[in-house]
XYZ file of C-alpha atoms in Angstrom:
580
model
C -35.341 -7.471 -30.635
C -37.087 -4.363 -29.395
C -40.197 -3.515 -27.252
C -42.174 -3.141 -30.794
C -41.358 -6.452 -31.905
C -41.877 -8.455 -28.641
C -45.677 -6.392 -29.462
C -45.955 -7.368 -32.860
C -45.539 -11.394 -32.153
C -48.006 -11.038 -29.327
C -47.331 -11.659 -25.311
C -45.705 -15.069 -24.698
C -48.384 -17.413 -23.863
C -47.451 -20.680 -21.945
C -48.775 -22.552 -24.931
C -47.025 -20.274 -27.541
C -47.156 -23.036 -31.009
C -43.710 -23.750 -32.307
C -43.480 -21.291 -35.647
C -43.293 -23.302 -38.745
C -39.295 -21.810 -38.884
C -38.266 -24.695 -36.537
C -37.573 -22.057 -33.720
C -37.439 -24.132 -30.195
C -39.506 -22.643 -27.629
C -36.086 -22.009 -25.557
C -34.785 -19.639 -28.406
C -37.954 -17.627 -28.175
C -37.773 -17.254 -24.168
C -34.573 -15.944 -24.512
C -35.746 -13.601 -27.338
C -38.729 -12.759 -25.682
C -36.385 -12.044 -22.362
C -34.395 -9.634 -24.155
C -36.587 -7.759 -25.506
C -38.606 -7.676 -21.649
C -34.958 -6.505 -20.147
C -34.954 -3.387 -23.195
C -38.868 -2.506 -22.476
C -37.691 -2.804 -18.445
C -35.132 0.213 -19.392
C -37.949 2.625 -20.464
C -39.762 2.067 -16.958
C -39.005 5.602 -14.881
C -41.284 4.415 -11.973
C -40.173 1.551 -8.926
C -36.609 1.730 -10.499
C -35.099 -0.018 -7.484
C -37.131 -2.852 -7.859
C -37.094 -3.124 -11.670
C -33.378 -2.807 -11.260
C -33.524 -6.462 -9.147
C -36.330 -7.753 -11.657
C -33.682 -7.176 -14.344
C -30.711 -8.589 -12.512
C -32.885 -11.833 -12.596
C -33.657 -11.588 -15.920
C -30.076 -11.437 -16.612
C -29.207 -14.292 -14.896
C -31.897 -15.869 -16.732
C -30.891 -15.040 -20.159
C -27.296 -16.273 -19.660
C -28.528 -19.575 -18.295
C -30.755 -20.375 -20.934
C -27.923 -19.194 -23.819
C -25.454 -21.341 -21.860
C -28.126 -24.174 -22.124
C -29.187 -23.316 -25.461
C -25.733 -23.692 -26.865
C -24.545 -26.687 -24.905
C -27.576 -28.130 -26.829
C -29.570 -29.072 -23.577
C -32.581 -27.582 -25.036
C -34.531 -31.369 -25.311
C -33.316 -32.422 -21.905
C -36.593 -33.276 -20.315
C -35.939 -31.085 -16.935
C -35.422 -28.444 -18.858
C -38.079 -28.110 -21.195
C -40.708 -28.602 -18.510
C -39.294 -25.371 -16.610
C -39.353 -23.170 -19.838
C -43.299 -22.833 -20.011
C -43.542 -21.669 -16.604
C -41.013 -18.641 -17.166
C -42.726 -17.834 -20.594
C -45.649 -17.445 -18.276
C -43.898 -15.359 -15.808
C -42.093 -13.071 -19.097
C -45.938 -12.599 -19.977
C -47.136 -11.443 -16.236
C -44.174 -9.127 -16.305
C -44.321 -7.826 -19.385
C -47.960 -6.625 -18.732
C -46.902 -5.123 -15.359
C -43.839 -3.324 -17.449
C -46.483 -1.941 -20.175
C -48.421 -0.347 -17.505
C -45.365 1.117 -15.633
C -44.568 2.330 -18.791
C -47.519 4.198 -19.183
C -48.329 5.054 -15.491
C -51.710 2.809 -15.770
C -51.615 1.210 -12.725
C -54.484 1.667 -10.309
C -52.314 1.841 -7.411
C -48.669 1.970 -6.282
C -48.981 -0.256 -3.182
C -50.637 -2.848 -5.574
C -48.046 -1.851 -8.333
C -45.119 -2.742 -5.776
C -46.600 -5.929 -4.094
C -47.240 -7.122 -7.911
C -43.501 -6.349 -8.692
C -42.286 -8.017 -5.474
C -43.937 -11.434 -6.285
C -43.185 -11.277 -10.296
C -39.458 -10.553 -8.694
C -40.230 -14.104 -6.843
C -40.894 -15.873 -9.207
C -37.976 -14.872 -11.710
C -35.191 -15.805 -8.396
C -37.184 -19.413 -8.232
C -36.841 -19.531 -11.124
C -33.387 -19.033 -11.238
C -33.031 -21.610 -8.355
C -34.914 -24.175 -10.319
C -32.057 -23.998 -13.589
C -29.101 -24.073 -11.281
C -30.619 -27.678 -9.928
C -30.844 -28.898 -12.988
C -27.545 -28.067 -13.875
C -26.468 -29.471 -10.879
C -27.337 -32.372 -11.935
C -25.229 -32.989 -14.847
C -26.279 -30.878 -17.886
C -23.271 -29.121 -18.359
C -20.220 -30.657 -18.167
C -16.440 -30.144 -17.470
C -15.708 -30.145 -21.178
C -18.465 -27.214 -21.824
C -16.677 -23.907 -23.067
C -18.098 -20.870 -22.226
C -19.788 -19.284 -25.567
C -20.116 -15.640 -24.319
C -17.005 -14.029 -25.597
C -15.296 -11.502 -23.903
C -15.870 -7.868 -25.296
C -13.218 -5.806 -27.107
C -11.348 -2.903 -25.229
C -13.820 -0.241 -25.719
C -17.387 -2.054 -25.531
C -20.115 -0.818 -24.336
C -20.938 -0.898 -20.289
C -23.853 -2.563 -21.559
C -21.602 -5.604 -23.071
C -19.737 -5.519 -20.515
C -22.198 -5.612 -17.998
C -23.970 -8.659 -20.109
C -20.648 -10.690 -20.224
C -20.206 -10.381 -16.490
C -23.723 -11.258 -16.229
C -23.155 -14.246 -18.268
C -19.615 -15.165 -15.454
C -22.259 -14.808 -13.130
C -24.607 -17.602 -13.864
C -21.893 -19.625 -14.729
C -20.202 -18.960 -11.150
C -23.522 -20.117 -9.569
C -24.970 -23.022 -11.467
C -22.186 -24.367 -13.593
C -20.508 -27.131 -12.164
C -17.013 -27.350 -11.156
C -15.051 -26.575 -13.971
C -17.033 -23.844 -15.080
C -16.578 -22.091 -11.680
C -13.074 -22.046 -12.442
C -13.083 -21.220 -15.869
C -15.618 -18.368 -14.958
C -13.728 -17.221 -12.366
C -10.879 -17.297 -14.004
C -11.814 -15.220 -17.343
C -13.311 -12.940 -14.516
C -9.757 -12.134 -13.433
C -8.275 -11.976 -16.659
C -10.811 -8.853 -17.330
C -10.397 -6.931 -13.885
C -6.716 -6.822 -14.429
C -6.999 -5.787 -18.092
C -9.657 -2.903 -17.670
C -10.532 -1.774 -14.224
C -14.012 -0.349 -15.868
C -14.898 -4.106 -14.858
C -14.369 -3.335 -11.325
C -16.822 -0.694 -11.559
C -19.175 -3.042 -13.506
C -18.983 -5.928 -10.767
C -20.027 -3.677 -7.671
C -22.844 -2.652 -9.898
C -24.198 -5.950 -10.876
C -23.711 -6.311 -6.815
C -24.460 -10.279 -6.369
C -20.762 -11.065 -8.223
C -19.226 -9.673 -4.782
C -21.147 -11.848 -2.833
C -20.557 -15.164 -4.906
C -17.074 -14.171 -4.288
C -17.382 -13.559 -0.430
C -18.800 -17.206 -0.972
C -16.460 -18.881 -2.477
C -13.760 -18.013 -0.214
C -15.832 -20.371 1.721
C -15.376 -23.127 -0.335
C -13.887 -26.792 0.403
C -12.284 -26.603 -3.209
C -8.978 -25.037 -3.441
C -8.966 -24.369 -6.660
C -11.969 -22.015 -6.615
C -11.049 -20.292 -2.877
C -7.912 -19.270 -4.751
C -8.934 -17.821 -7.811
C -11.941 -15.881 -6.010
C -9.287 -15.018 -3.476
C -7.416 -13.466 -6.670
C -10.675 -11.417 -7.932
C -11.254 -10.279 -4.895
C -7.766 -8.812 -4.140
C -8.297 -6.501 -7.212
C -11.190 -5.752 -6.633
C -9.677 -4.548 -2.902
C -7.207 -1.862 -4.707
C -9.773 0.235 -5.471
C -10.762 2.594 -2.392
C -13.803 3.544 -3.501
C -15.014 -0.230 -3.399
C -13.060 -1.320 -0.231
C -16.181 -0.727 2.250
C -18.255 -2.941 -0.542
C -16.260 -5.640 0.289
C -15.793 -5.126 4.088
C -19.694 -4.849 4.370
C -20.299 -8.320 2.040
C -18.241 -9.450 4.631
C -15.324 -10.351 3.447
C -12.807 -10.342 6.210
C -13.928 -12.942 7.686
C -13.250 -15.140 5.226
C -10.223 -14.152 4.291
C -8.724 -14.581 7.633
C -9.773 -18.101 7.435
C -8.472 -18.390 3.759
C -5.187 -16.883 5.585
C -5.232 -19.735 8.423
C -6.383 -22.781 7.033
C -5.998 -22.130 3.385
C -3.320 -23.212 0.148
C -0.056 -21.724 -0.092
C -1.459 -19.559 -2.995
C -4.566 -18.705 -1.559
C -2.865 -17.277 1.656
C -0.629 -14.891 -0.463
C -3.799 -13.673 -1.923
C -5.677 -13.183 1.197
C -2.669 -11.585 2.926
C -2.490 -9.144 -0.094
C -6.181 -8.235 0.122
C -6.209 -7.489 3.853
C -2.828 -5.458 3.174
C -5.654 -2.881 0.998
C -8.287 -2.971 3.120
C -6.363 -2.332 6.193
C -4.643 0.561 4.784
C -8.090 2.499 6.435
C -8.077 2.230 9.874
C -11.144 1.602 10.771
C -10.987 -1.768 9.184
C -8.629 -2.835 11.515
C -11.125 -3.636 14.519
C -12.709 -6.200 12.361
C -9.364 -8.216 11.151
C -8.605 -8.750 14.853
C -12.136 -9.225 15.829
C -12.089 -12.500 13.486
C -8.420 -13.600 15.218
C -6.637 -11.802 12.260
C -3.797 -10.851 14.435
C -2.955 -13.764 15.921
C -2.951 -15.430 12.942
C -0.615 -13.165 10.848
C 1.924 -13.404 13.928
C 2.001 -17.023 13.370
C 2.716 -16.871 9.808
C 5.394 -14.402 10.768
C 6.901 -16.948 13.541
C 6.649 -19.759 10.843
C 9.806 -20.203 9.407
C 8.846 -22.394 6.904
C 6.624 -19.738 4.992
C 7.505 -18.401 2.264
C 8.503 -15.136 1.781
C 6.289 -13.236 -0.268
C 3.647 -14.431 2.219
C 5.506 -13.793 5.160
C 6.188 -9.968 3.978
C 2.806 -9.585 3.532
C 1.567 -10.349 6.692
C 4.121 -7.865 7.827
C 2.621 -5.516 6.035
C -0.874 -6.064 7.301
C 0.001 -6.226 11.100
C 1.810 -2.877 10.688
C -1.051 -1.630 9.049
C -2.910 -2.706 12.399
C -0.416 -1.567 14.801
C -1.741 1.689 14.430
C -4.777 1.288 17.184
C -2.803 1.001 20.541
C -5.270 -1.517 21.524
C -4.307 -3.977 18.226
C -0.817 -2.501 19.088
C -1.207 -3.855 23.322
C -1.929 -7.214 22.297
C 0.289 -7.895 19.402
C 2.857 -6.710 22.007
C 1.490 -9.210 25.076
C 1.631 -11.882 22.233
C 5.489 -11.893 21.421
C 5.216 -9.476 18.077
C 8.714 -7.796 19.483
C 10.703 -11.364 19.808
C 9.266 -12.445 16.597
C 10.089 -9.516 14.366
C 13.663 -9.445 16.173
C 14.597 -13.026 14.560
C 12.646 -11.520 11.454
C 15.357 -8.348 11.452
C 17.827 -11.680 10.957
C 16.200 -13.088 8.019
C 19.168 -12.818 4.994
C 15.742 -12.201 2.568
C 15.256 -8.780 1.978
C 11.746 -8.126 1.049
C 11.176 -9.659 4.751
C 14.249 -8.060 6.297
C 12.252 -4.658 4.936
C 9.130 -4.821 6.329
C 10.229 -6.361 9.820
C 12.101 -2.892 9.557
C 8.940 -1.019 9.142
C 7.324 -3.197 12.061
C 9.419 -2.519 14.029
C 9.581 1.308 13.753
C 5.780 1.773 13.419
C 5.113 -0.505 16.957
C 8.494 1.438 19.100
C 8.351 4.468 18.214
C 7.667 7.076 20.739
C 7.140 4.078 23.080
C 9.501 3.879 26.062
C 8.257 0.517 27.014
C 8.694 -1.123 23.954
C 12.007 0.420 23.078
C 13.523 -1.055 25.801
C 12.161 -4.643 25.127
C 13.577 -3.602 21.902
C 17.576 -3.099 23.060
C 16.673 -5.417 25.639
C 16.272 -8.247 23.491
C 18.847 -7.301 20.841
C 16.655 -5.535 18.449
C 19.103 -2.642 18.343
C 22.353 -5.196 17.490
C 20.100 -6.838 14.925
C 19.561 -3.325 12.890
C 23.121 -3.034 13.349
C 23.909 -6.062 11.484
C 22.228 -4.728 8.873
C 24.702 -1.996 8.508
C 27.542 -4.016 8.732
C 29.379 -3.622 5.485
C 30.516 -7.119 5.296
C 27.214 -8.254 4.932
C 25.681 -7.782 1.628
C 22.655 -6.190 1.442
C 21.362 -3.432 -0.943
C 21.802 0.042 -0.160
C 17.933 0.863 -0.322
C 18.070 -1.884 2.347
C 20.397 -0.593 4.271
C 18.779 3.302 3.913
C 16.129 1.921 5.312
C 17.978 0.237 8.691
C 19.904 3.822 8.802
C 16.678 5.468 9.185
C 15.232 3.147 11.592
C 18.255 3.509 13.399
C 17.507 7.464 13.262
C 14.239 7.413 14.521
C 14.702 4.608 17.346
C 18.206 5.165 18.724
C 17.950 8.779 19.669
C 15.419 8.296 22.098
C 17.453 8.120 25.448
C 20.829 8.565 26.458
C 20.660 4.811 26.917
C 20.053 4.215 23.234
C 22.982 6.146 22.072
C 25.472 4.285 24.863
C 24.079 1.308 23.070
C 25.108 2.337 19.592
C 28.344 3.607 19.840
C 28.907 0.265 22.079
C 28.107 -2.131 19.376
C 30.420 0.026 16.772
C 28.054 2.180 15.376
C 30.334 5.465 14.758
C 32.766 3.577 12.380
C 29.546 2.017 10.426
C 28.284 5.655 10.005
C 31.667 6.738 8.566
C 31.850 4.391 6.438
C 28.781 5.354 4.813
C 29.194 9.070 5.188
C 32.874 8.204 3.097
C 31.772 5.410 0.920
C 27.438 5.247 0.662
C 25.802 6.243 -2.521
C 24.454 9.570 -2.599
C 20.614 8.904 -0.782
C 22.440 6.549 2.157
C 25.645 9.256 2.285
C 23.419 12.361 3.033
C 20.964 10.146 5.686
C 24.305 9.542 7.153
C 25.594 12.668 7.397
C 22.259 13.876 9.329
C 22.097 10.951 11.047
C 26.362 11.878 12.366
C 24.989 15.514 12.968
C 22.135 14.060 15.231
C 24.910 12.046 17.393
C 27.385 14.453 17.580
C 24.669 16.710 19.446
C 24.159 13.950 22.012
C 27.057 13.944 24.202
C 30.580 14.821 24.826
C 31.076 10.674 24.195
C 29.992 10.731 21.270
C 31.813 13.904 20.137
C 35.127 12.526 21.437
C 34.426 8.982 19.229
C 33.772 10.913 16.217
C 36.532 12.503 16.275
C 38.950 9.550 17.462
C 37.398 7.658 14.320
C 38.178 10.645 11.858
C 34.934 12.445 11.033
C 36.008 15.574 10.829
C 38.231 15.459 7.999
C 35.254 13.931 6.356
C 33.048 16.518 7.494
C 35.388 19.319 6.120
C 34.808 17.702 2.521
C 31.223 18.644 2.512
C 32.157 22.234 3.165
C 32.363 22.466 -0.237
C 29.400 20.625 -1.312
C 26.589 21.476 -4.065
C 23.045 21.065 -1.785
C 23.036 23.944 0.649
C 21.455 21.435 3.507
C 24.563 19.489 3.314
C 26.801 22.101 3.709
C 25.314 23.177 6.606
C 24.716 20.340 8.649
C 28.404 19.587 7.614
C 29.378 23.061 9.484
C 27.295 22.694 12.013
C 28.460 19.468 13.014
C 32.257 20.819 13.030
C 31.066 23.681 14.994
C 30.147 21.527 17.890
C 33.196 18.635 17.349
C 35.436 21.486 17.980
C 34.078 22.475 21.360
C 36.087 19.155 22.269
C 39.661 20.233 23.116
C 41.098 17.033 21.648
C 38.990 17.363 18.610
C 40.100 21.218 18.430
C 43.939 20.119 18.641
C 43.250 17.445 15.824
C 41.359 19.953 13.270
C 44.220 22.946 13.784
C 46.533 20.153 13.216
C 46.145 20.157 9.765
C 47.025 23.552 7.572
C 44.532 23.418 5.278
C 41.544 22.989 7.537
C 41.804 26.193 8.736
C 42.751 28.052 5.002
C 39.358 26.344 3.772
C 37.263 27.381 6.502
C 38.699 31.168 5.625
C 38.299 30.708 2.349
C 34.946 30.094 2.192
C 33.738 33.120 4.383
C 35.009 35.451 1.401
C 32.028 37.252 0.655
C 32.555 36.952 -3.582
C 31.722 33.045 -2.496
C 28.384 33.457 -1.448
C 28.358 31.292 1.467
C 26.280 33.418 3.763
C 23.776 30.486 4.612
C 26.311 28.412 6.507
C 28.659 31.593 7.553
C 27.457 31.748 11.214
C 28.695 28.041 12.036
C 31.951 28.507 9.869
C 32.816 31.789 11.982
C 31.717 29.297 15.041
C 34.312 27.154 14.113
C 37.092 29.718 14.069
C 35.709 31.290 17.425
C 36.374 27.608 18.960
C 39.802 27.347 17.668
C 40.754 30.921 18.967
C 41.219 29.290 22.414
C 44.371 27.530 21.476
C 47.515 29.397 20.749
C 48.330 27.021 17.517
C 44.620 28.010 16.113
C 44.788 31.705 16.593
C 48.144 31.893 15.219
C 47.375 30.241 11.965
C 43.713 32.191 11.752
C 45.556 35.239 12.017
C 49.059 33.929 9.545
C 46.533 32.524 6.765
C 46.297 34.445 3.483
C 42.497 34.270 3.806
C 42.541 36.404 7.183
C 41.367 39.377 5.400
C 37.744 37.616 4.929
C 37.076 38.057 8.377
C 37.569 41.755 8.327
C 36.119 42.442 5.051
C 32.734 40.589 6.766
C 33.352 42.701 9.616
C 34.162 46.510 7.978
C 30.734 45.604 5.502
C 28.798 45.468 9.221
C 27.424 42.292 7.349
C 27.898 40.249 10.227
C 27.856 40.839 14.116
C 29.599 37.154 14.736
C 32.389 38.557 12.135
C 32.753 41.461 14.444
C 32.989 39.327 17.697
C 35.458 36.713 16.061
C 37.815 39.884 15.106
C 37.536 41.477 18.359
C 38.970 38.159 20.210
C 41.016 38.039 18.019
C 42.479 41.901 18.343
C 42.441 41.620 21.994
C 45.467 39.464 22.239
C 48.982 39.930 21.423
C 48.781 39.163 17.558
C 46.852 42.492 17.722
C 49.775 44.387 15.818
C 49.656 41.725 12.975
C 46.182 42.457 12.261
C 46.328 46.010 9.894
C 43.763 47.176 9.200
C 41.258 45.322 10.836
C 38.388 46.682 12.477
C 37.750 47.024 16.412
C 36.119 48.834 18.752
């Protein structure tokens, strides 16, 4: 029904005759209410407060519908409220006409006339959800609204959530849930509905609500809605200023099994901006989530979850100083020994996020046998995945390299035959972090350059000489380049013939190894200072590399690596090759 219709029956009048069709005076209010909310559109004047006169009207019209089709339109409370908001549809109606066509005497009068017709819609509003309070609808009553196609209009959609609305406020407790529950079902399926909730606006606040609420049933499913709703950045700081947080930290603390999951999930989202971190552990969030953490009767989606929120809050050294004072390094340390690897996972990431670049904490960290515990992890016997174990490798990477301390620490506890195994056996992603991860530790000390090469990593290394990805080839040199500084380690490599025939091999310029050529001629420099190397540099069939490098002038380490070499008394075995 349009604006010219709602003219052409005349203004509702309180004591509007029934019309000899048999139409109940309910039926025309909510006719005469939609066709009010269409005039309402045309107004281009006050739009902010027509906007909350139409929200009401809204609410209005779904009530009566509801009421309308649950048959409740002879209960006596009813019928005795529907006369005063045909009276009220009439007042505003005449107030919309004249916005319409800018008639007004006055726009302080216009708005204080608006504010009070805007009163008298939200009481009453109040006034239906008592009397369904009281009984009229049921827990048997199905909602009649159905939900919209994929495609509708915003305006259907904004009229069904409109219609979830009312429900959520005045319907009793069934209809909560079923409301909130068909709510859900359309977030998930189209986020337009996100967008169409924030506008609407009061939905978030029933929501905030109901995480409020003594009935489990409804704290979870709103818990649920609202940790959609939570995904979306661009609606995050609705939430957070509805003041949600809050609530969800109590949901979190005292609430169902379910409804903690949720709530955990939902702070996870909002948390992932820093700035709402101050107001998670203003409410006690922290302490909290450290508890569920300690708890080892949680479960384990909820557990990782609250990992995932308190290393979202680590972050602010402040959060980070008291999580810290409260045990968070002990706790995650039996969490690093949980055999359940989403949990096992994000302890990991804890634990990196809260010691890294922190002395202090990296000590409590090996001091309380954080560093063994990562280990573990590693330990081939143990089955774990290898994304898993990746992970542990790279927390090991970033933690253990710290201090000479750290690295004492590792190679104490096994660590160098763990890494070989992986850089011999890993898949691909956990091989290659392993071979940087060898590189790194063979640049630490002469220790750890002596147990490498005791537990046999250079003939591995040698093997990626050869390999495809350029990086791996030349943190595979490079590492041999500084084993071999080691005398043992140098006696071991010449040791085997075909160590050095590779190495010359691959500095033939056809090969177009250039990029790793400095650390292979680096090699051979290092094995120059025993008699065994230089003799089978200078005996191999692949000698002539080094001079055709040298005669090309295409590199100076070429030049230096034939002039030791010259200066000795294999000189004469050398024709042809080029000196100074």
């Amino acid at each position: 029904m349009g604006h010219g219709d709602f003219i052409g029956e005349s203004k509702p009048d309180q004591d509007l005759p029934e019309r000899p069709t048999g139409i109940s005076k309910l039926r025309r209010t909510i006719d005469f209410i939609s066709s009010l909310i269409s005039l309402s559109l045309s107004v281009r004047v006050f739009t902010g407060k027509w906007q909350l006169i139409r929200n009401k009207l809204e609410e209005l019209h779904s009530g009566l519908i509801a009421a309308e089709n649950f048959d409740s339109g002879e209960n006596p409370s009813l019928s005795g409220v529907v006369p005063s908001i045909m009276a009220t549809i009439s007042e505003c109606y005449d107030l919309a006409t004249r916005c319409v066509d800018l008639s007004y005497s006055g726009k302080l009068l216009m708005q204080s006339d608006l504010d009070m017709v805007f009163a008298k819609f939200d009481n009453h509003v109040k006034k239906l959800a008592e009397i369904y309070k009281k009984g009229i609808w049921s827990n048997g009553y199905a909602l009649v609204v159905s939900k919209p196609s994929l495609g509708a209009s915003k305006e259907d959609m904004r009229f069904y959530i409109r219609d979830l609305l009312s429900r959520m406020k005045i319907g009793d407790l069934g209809m909560k849930k079923q409301a909130l529950m068909n709510l859900y079902d359309v977030v998930v399926e189209d986020e337009k509905y996100v967008k169409v909730i924030i506008d609407v606006g009061d939905v978030v606040h029933v929501l905030v609500g109901f995480l409020c609420s003594n009935q489990v049933t409804v704290q979870e499913a709103s818990a649920q809605v609202v940790s959609v709703i939570a995904g979306f950045d661009s609606y995050k700081g609705v939430l957070v200023s509805a003041g949600v947080i809050a609530p969800l930290v109590k949901v979190l603390d005292f609430g169902s099994e379910a409804g903690k999951v949720d709530a955990a999930r939902c702070l996870m989202k909002l948390t992932e901006n820093s700035d709402n971190a101050w107001c998670v552990s203003a409410h006690g969030g922290v302490t909290v989530l450290l508890k569920i953490c300690g708890d080892e009767d949680c479960k384990r989606d909820l557990v990782g979850l609250a990992c995932g929120v308190l290393r979202n809050l680590v972050g602010v050294e402040e959060i980070k100083r008291f999580m810290v004072e409260e045990s968070a390094v002990s706790t995650f340390i039996r969490l690093l020994r949980s055999k359940e690897e989403v949990i096992l996972v994000k302890s990991i990431g804890f634990i990196q996020s809260i010691a890294t670049g922190d002395d202090l904490v990296t000590e409590m960290l090996i001091r309380e046998g954080g560093i063994h515990a990562l280990l573990c992890v590693l330990d081939p016997k143990w089955y774990y995945s290898s994304k898993t174990r990746e992970i542990a490798m790279r927390a090991v990477e970033n933690l253990c390299f710290s201090s000479s301390t750290c690295v004492s620490i590792l190679m104490s506890y096994g660590f160098v035959d763990q890494l070989l195994y992986y850089v011999k056996n890993g898949e691909v992603s956990i091989q290659e972090l392993s071979l940087k991860v060898a590189f790194r530790l063979c640049g630490t000390s002469e220790e750890a350059k002596k147990a490498m090469g005791d537990a046999g990593f250079m003939a591995e290394l040698v093997k990626f000489l050869s390999a495809k990805s350029f990086e791996v080839r030349e943190m595979a040199a490079e590492a041999l380049s500084s084993m071999v500084m080691v005398p043992k380690n140098r006696k071991r490599f010449v040791q085997d013939d075909n160590n050095i025939a590779l190495l010359l091999q691959l500095l033939d310029p056809e090969e177009g190894n250039s990029g790793n050529r400095k650390f292979l001629i680096s090699i051979l420099m290092s094995l120059t200072s025993c008699t065994s190397g230089r003799k089978k540099i200078v005996s191999s069939g692949y000698a002539k590399n080094i001079e055709k490098l040298a005669e090309a002038e295409v590199s100076s380490d070429a030049k230096r690596l034939v002039k030791k070499l010259s200066a000795n008394r294999f000189r004469n075995m050398l024709s042809g090759i080029w000196h100074s």
